[in-house]
Every structure is written in structure tokens, then in C-alpha cells.
Amino acid sequence: MSQEIAVVGSPEFTTGFRLAGVRRFENVPDDEKDADLDDAVTTVLEDDEVGIVVMHDEDLEYLSRNVQQNVETSVEPVVVTIGSGTGGGGLRDQIKRAIGIDLMDEDEDQ
Amino acid sequence: MAKDVKPTRKNLMEIEDRIELSERGHGTLEKKRDGLIMEFMDILDKAQDVRGDLADDYQAAQKKINMARAMEGDVAVRGAAAALQEHPEITTESKNIMGVVVPQIESSRVSKSLDQRGYGIMGTSARIDEAAEAYEDLLESIILAAEVETAMKKMLREIETTKRRVNALEFKLLPDLYDSQEYIEQKLEEQEREETFRLKKIKEKKEQAEKEEREAEAEAEAEAEDEVAPDDEGGDTAEPDMEQSTAGGVPGGD
């Protein structure tokens, strides 16, 4: 089954991806993120047509606890966050919990 | 738990069977966990490379689009973005790593040539083309990252479940079963000891009874003999008397 890539974020963030051909996008202006980002992300996550969701790292902070957890654990669709940090904040915790060692931290030290 | 089981031989055999099965399962699950962790390590290395590329691509793409915005204006960039006809699509196939189904994402129509983009060549500048190209590269990296991260998430979930199962077997189920086994064995041994003791007691009693019977018999015999004895004694004594009397009589007579 062919799926699409979706982008959620501010109009500045989504424009670039639209330039690359992404047509499924949710524009949420910065000053409305507190109120609307949760709904936008939930809509995209529940869409069967979407296979990958792209978000900015910093936008995760605007999400409510439940949605944030969904974003971190969702596999279908998978959420890829890009931005300033190394990403995978939730993944790091998951690794710590599952394996018992902070593997990402170890690799950063090396 | 140990006290809940009935100390019967049948239960003991059942528990021994369960212990054997659990030990075998525990060994297998431990191997699976170790195998999964080793596979995970490989994927983690890959994921970190992909993450690094992703960050670089994002930075490059942002630089390009900012430049395009600055030079051409926001409206031109948005206009070009809205004009795109070709849309990237992804198809997922699955791959099995030690029982974990991980996706393999194939993408199509991500990288496009200038004429495929659809916003026209004349109306836009090269900066927009560069930005579009940079974002196409970024999308490729994102698709790769999505594949690797999904695999990681799924494997982590599987590792966690396997670890829980191993721990539950090792620290809960097996100790409980061993306790039950020991409890039943001790109970059965005690029952055996009681049985031996009981048999000994019965034997003793029986022997005692036999002894008493024998004694009683002997006594009865003795008594019977006693009863017979006075006649015998009279006969015996009568003779010497007679002998005596005769003896006495004879010397006297002589």
C-alpha cells in the first residue's frame, strides 16, 4: 500500500517540504500551537494514508502528555523529528528502559 | 503458593514437568533477548549515522530556503511550493529480524528533475530550485531515518517484552515451582516416615500381642500342668511312702 509523508508545524517549517512535493501538511502558526497542535498531530496520526510524520523537535514541547507519548511510541505512522537536537528523546528513554544502559550517551562520549 | 498445592505424587510429577518446560523456555528466551540486543546494536549504529546525516541535511535545506525567501520573497517560495504536481509516495515492505517484523520503506518520486517539479522554469529562480533540491535530499534522509527508527522502536518493544518474560520466569515462576516441589517432596517424605513409624508401631503391637498370647498360653499350660501336678505328685510320693513303708517294713520285718 502506498502511503504519504505528512508534515506538521509552522508555515515556515512546512513550506520547504511542500517545495519537495509533500502535499499532506498541517499548518499551525507559532502563536496557536498551544491550542491547535494537539489536534493537528492527532489527525495526522489517525490517518491511514500517512506513513511518515515529520515534525520539528521544539514543537514536541507544545503537545499534551498523551499526544507526546503517542508521538514517541507510534510505529504506524512513524514520527521523525528534526531540528536542533540529536532527536529521539523518547527513544533514548526507551533504550535506557529496555536495555538498562544509556547507549546513546555512551556513544556521545566517545 | 507453595502451600496451595496438594502434596500428592501426581501434583509433584506435574510440577516437575512444568519446571522442565519453564527452564527450557527460560533458556530459549534468554538467547532470544541476547540475539535481539545484538541486532539492536547494529541498528543503533546505523541510526546514529542516519541521524547525523539528517541534522546536516536539515541545516543545509534551511539555509537554502532562507536564502530563497530572502532573495525571492516569501510569496514566491510559497507559490512555487503550491504549484507542485508530483508527490512523493512511500511503500512499506516488511522484513523479519528474529521474529520482529520491521518495515523496509521504499520511496518513489522524491527526487525530481527540474521539469518534473511543475512550477515552471521561467517564473522562478535557481535559488528556489536549490531549496527544492535540498528538501528532496532531506526527505530521502527522513525516509531512511523513519525506517531505522521504526525498526528500533519495534525491536526495543520486543526486547522489553522478552526481558520481562525472562525475569518473570527467573524470579517468579521458577522459584514458586521449586518451592512447591520442595514442599511436596518434604510432605511426601514426612508421610513416608509416618507410614514407616506407623508400621513399626503396628508390628510392635502385633509382637506384643503375640508375646502376650504366648505368655498367656504358657501360663495356661502351666496352670493346666499345675492342675494335673497334684495327682502326679500324690502318685510319686505315694510310691516312696510305700517304698519307705516297705523299706521300713522290711528292716523292721527283718
XYZ file of C-alpha atoms in Angstrom:
364
model
C 0.000 0.000 0.000
C 1.440 3.332 -0.922
C 1.417 5.968 1.721
C 2.279 9.605 2.024
C 4.585 11.755 4.043
C 2.940 14.374 6.259
C 4.461 17.478 7.784
C 3.149 19.217 10.887
C 4.440 22.560 12.061
C 4.583 26.264 11.465
C 4.043 27.518 7.886
C 7.769 28.318 7.619
C 8.615 24.748 8.506
C 6.151 23.141 6.123
C 6.877 25.353 3.095
C 10.222 23.715 2.397
C 8.703 20.256 2.419
C 5.911 21.369 0.157
C 8.597 22.523 -2.210
C 9.862 18.951 -2.245
C 6.395 17.717 -3.126
C 4.800 16.840 0.205
C 1.096 17.572 -0.115
C -0.190 16.374 3.255
C 0.598 19.136 5.722
C -0.888 20.769 8.789
C -0.008 24.408 9.227
C -0.132 25.572 12.812
C 1.159 29.134 13.338
C 3.507 29.598 16.297
C 1.023 31.534 18.435
C -1.683 28.860 18.023
C 0.489 25.865 18.728
C -0.585 25.610 22.371
C -4.200 25.223 21.364
C -4.147 23.531 17.962
C -1.017 21.409 17.659
C -2.501 18.503 19.642
C -5.451 18.211 17.260
C -3.298 18.579 14.162
C -0.910 15.832 15.272
C -3.752 13.526 16.310
C -5.472 13.972 12.941
C -2.290 13.054 11.101
C -1.536 10.101 13.353
C -5.000 8.669 12.820
C -4.821 8.983 9.046
C -4.168 5.579 7.455
C -2.799 7.179 4.327
C 0.109 8.685 6.227
C 3.251 6.571 6.673
C 5.735 9.104 7.987
C 5.069 12.245 10.020
C 7.737 14.926 10.073
C 7.832 17.369 12.976
C 10.204 19.891 14.443
C 11.921 18.945 17.713
C 10.805 22.045 19.534
C 7.161 21.535 18.625
C 7.046 18.445 20.830
C 7.001 20.734 23.853
C 3.625 22.156 22.829
C 1.992 18.747 22.853
C -0.027 17.440 25.745
C 1.346 14.477 27.644
C -0.828 11.864 25.966
C -0.193 13.034 22.432
C 3.511 13.329 23.150
C 3.573 9.730 24.312
C 1.713 8.658 21.185
C 4.241 10.500 19.055
C 7.153 8.827 20.813
C 5.801 5.307 20.636
C 3.869 5.381 17.367
C 5.141 2.940 14.766
C 2.409 3.228 12.169
C 2.872 6.029 11.188
C 6.347 6.700 12.492
C 7.129 10.222 13.627
C 10.510 11.624 12.678
C 11.549 14.774 14.481
C 14.213 17.026 13.076
C 15.757 20.193 14.367
C 18.390 21.405 16.728
C 18.846 18.391 18.968
C 20.068 14.942 18.120
C 16.464 13.810 18.193
C 14.966 10.639 19.524
C 14.464 11.953 23.051
C 11.787 9.375 23.728
C 13.849 6.718 22.026
C 16.724 7.353 24.395
C 14.490 6.745 27.407
C 13.129 3.616 25.768
C 16.640 2.291 25.194
C 17.540 3.012 28.799
C 14.467 1.171 29.994
C 14.768 -1.823 27.672
C 18.493 -2.465 27.762
C 19.395 -0.840 31.047
C 22.261 1.233 29.675
C 22.166 4.678 28.139
C 23.719 3.635 24.841
C 23.265 6.994 23.156
C 25.052 8.776 25.976
C 27.951 6.350 25.778
C 28.298 6.932 22.068
C 28.255 10.690 22.513
C 31.134 10.476 24.974
C 33.298 8.521 22.601
C 1.794 -20.528 46.510
C 3.692 -23.418 47.876
C 1.018 -24.059 50.450
C -1.779 -24.053 47.868
C -0.751 -27.268 46.178
C -1.903 -30.646 47.372
C 1.031 -32.815 48.361
C 0.310 -35.704 46.069
C 2.623 -37.631 43.815
C 0.574 -36.648 40.776
C 0.979 -32.953 41.540
C 4.693 -33.476 42.056
C 5.016 -35.027 38.631
C 3.016 -32.208 37.077
C 5.204 -29.610 38.764
C 8.357 -31.374 37.657
C 7.067 -31.272 34.078
C 6.297 -27.586 34.389
C 9.748 -26.889 35.817
C 11.357 -28.659 32.884
C 9.273 -26.671 30.395
C 9.885 -23.368 32.171
C 13.624 -23.958 32.340
C 13.722 -24.744 28.655
C 11.605 -21.664 27.868
C 13.785 -19.515 30.081
C 16.915 -20.611 28.233
C 15.370 -20.005 24.846
C 14.011 -16.582 25.803
C 17.375 -15.572 27.237
C 19.011 -16.465 23.932
C 16.342 -14.536 22.054
C 16.898 -11.482 24.255
C 20.652 -11.574 23.721
C 20.191 -12.038 19.976
C 17.765 -9.126 19.807
C 20.146 -6.884 21.724
C 22.964 -7.756 19.338
C 20.766 -6.989 16.321
C 19.682 -3.802 18.020
C 23.290 -2.677 18.453
C 23.806 -2.927 14.691
C 20.683 -0.905 14.024
C 21.671 1.655 16.640
C 24.971 2.339 14.875
C 23.107 2.790 11.620
C 20.537 5.026 13.301
C 23.191 7.295 14.680
C 24.777 7.732 11.255
C 21.382 8.443 9.725
C 20.593 10.943 12.492
C 23.827 12.770 11.841
C 23.097 12.988 8.115
C 19.566 14.132 8.854
C 20.762 17.016 11.015
C 23.266 18.101 8.341
C 20.664 17.868 5.566
C 18.154 19.845 7.596
C 20.636 22.595 8.247
C 21.619 22.771 4.591
C 17.986 22.787 3.471
C 17.080 25.519 5.915
C 19.952 27.651 4.736
C 18.871 27.252 1.138
C 15.218 28.049 1.735
C 16.075 31.054 3.893
C 18.229 32.321 1.084
C 15.425 31.761 -1.413
C 12.993 33.567 0.872
C 15.334 36.473 1.316
C 16.038 36.825 -2.380
C 12.706 35.961 -3.948
C 10.288 36.774 -1.181
C 8.080 34.523 0.872
C 5.203 34.684 -1.569
C 7.260 33.409 -4.486
C 8.519 30.473 -2.464
C 5.025 29.584 -1.288
C 3.703 29.990 -4.762
C 6.255 27.582 -6.129
C 5.522 25.165 -3.277
C 1.806 25.214 -4.047
C 2.416 24.542 -7.743
C 3.992 21.148 -7.318
C 2.307 18.325 -9.185
C 4.371 15.293 -8.369
C 4.073 13.984 -4.859
C 6.444 11.592 -3.177
C 4.965 8.288 -2.120
C 6.248 5.557 0.077
C 5.537 1.852 0.099
C 6.392 -0.360 3.009
C 7.557 -3.934 2.848
C 8.317 -5.966 5.888
C 11.441 -7.790 6.963
C 11.697 -10.248 9.812
C 14.505 -9.869 12.340
C 14.281 -12.622 14.997
C 10.508 -12.586 14.992
C 10.223 -8.797 14.881
C 8.623 -7.507 11.738
C 10.430 -4.341 10.731
C 9.473 -2.212 7.752
C 11.515 -1.540 4.694
C 10.372 1.707 3.210
C 10.661 2.257 -0.494
C 10.121 5.737 -1.785
C 9.210 6.957 -5.198
C 9.194 10.338 -6.823
C 11.166 12.037 -4.089
C 13.977 13.404 -6.234
C 12.637 15.167 -9.263
C 14.235 16.838 -12.179
C 13.599 20.473 -12.898
C 10.848 19.881 -15.402
C 9.052 17.398 -13.176
C 8.550 19.891 -10.386
C 5.775 21.701 -12.128
C 6.342 25.283 -11.059
C 7.885 26.323 -14.368
C 11.393 27.386 -15.126
C 10.854 30.924 -16.221
C 8.912 32.285 -13.275
C 11.275 31.104 -10.558
C 14.920 31.487 -9.815
C 17.696 28.998 -9.261
C 17.536 29.588 -5.509
C 14.116 28.031 -5.327
C 15.377 25.098 -7.355
C 18.273 24.687 -4.951
C 15.961 24.850 -1.965
C 13.650 22.279 -3.540
C 16.581 20.019 -4.247
C 17.896 20.360 -0.702
C 14.477 19.468 0.691
C 14.249 16.483 -1.621
C 17.558 15.260 -0.201
C 16.240 15.913 3.283
C 13.133 13.838 2.526
C 15.333 10.947 1.408
C 17.197 11.117 4.716
C 13.901 11.340 6.614
C 12.591 8.211 4.905
C 15.773 6.343 5.799
C 15.557 7.627 9.385
C 11.909 6.587 9.576
C 12.797 3.074 8.501
C 15.611 2.737 11.002
C 13.683 4.366 13.832
C 10.623 2.204 13.316
C 12.842 -0.853 13.407
C 14.455 0.431 16.596
C 11.130 1.138 18.278
C 9.744 -2.266 17.386
C 12.887 -4.059 18.492
C 13.011 -2.116 21.751
C 9.443 -3.098 22.451
C 10.254 -6.732 21.725
C 13.414 -6.607 23.865
C 11.410 -5.159 26.736
C 8.729 -7.845 26.495
C 11.307 -10.610 26.221
C 13.216 -9.201 29.176
C 10.035 -9.112 31.241
C 9.247 -12.692 30.334
C 12.773 -13.848 31.206
C 12.631 -12.021 34.531
C 9.151 -13.302 35.337
C 10.322 -16.863 34.722
C 13.576 -16.409 36.582
C 12.359 -14.521 39.612
C 8.720 -15.501 39.992
C 7.549 -18.626 38.217
C 10.580 -20.883 38.653
C 11.164 -20.058 42.359
C 7.472 -20.688 43.045
C 7.628 -24.004 41.250
C 10.794 -25.008 43.113
C 9.092 -24.080 46.399
C 6.071 -26.186 45.522
C 8.279 -29.084 44.502
C 10.249 -28.922 47.734
C 7.070 -28.599 49.765
C 5.505 -31.648 48.143
C 8.714 -33.675 48.421
C 9.055 -32.864 52.094
C 5.418 -33.618 52.735
C 5.684 -36.926 50.921
C 8.846 -37.840 52.800
C 7.154 -36.998 56.053
C 4.185 -39.096 55.087
C 6.546 -41.940 54.297
C 8.280 -41.568 57.637
C 4.923 -41.523 59.374
C 3.931 -44.600 57.464
C 7.127 -46.445 58.434
C 6.638 -45.358 62.018
C 3.047 -46.495 61.931
C 4.061 -49.848 60.507
C 6.713 -50.229 63.165
C 4.160 -49.433 65.833
C 1.727 -51.919 64.382
C 4.461 -54.523 64.219
C 5.392 -53.816 67.822
C 1.803 -54.075 68.903
C 1.372 -57.245 66.995
C 4.505 -58.688 68.505
C 3.395 -57.553 71.914
C 0.036 -59.179 71.348
C 1.697 -62.366 70.143
C 4.041 -62.322 73.104
C 1.166 -61.818 75.465
C -0.692 -64.576 73.744
C 2.289 -66.826 74.022
C 2.725 -65.935 77.660
C -0.929 -66.463 78.266
C -0.701 -69.778 76.522
C 2.343 -70.695 78.503
C 0.631 -69.650 81.660
C -2.438 -71.543 80.731
C -0.282 -74.541 80.013
C 1.485 -74.100 83.275
C -1.760 -73.804 85.057
C -3.044 -76.839 83.312
C 0.115 -78.593 84.313
C -0.381 -77.350 87.871
C -3.807 -78.761 87.870
C -2.530 -82.094 86.712
C 0.501 -81.996 89.004
C -1.171 -82.771 92.405
C -2.321 -86.206 91.143
C 1.098 -86.901 89.723
C 2.768 -85.728 92.906
C 0.430 -87.969 95.009
C 1.346 -90.928 92.871
C 5.030 -90.071 93.046
C 5.002 -89.536 96.763
C 2.856 -92.497 97.393
C 5.391 -94.750 95.930
C 8.314 -93.676 98.125
C 5.969 -93.827 101.047
C 5.115 -97.231 100.032
C 8.746 -97.913 99.382
C 9.562 -96.320 102.653
C 6.935 -98.242 104.367
C 8.062 -101.309 102.713
C 11.621 -100.347 103.291
C 10.845 -99.546 106.819
C 8.793 -102.560 106.993
C 11.469 -104.736 105.644
C 14.152 -103.772 108.118
C 11.517 -103.728 110.733
C 10.350 -107.030 109.435
C 13.891 -108.282 109.257
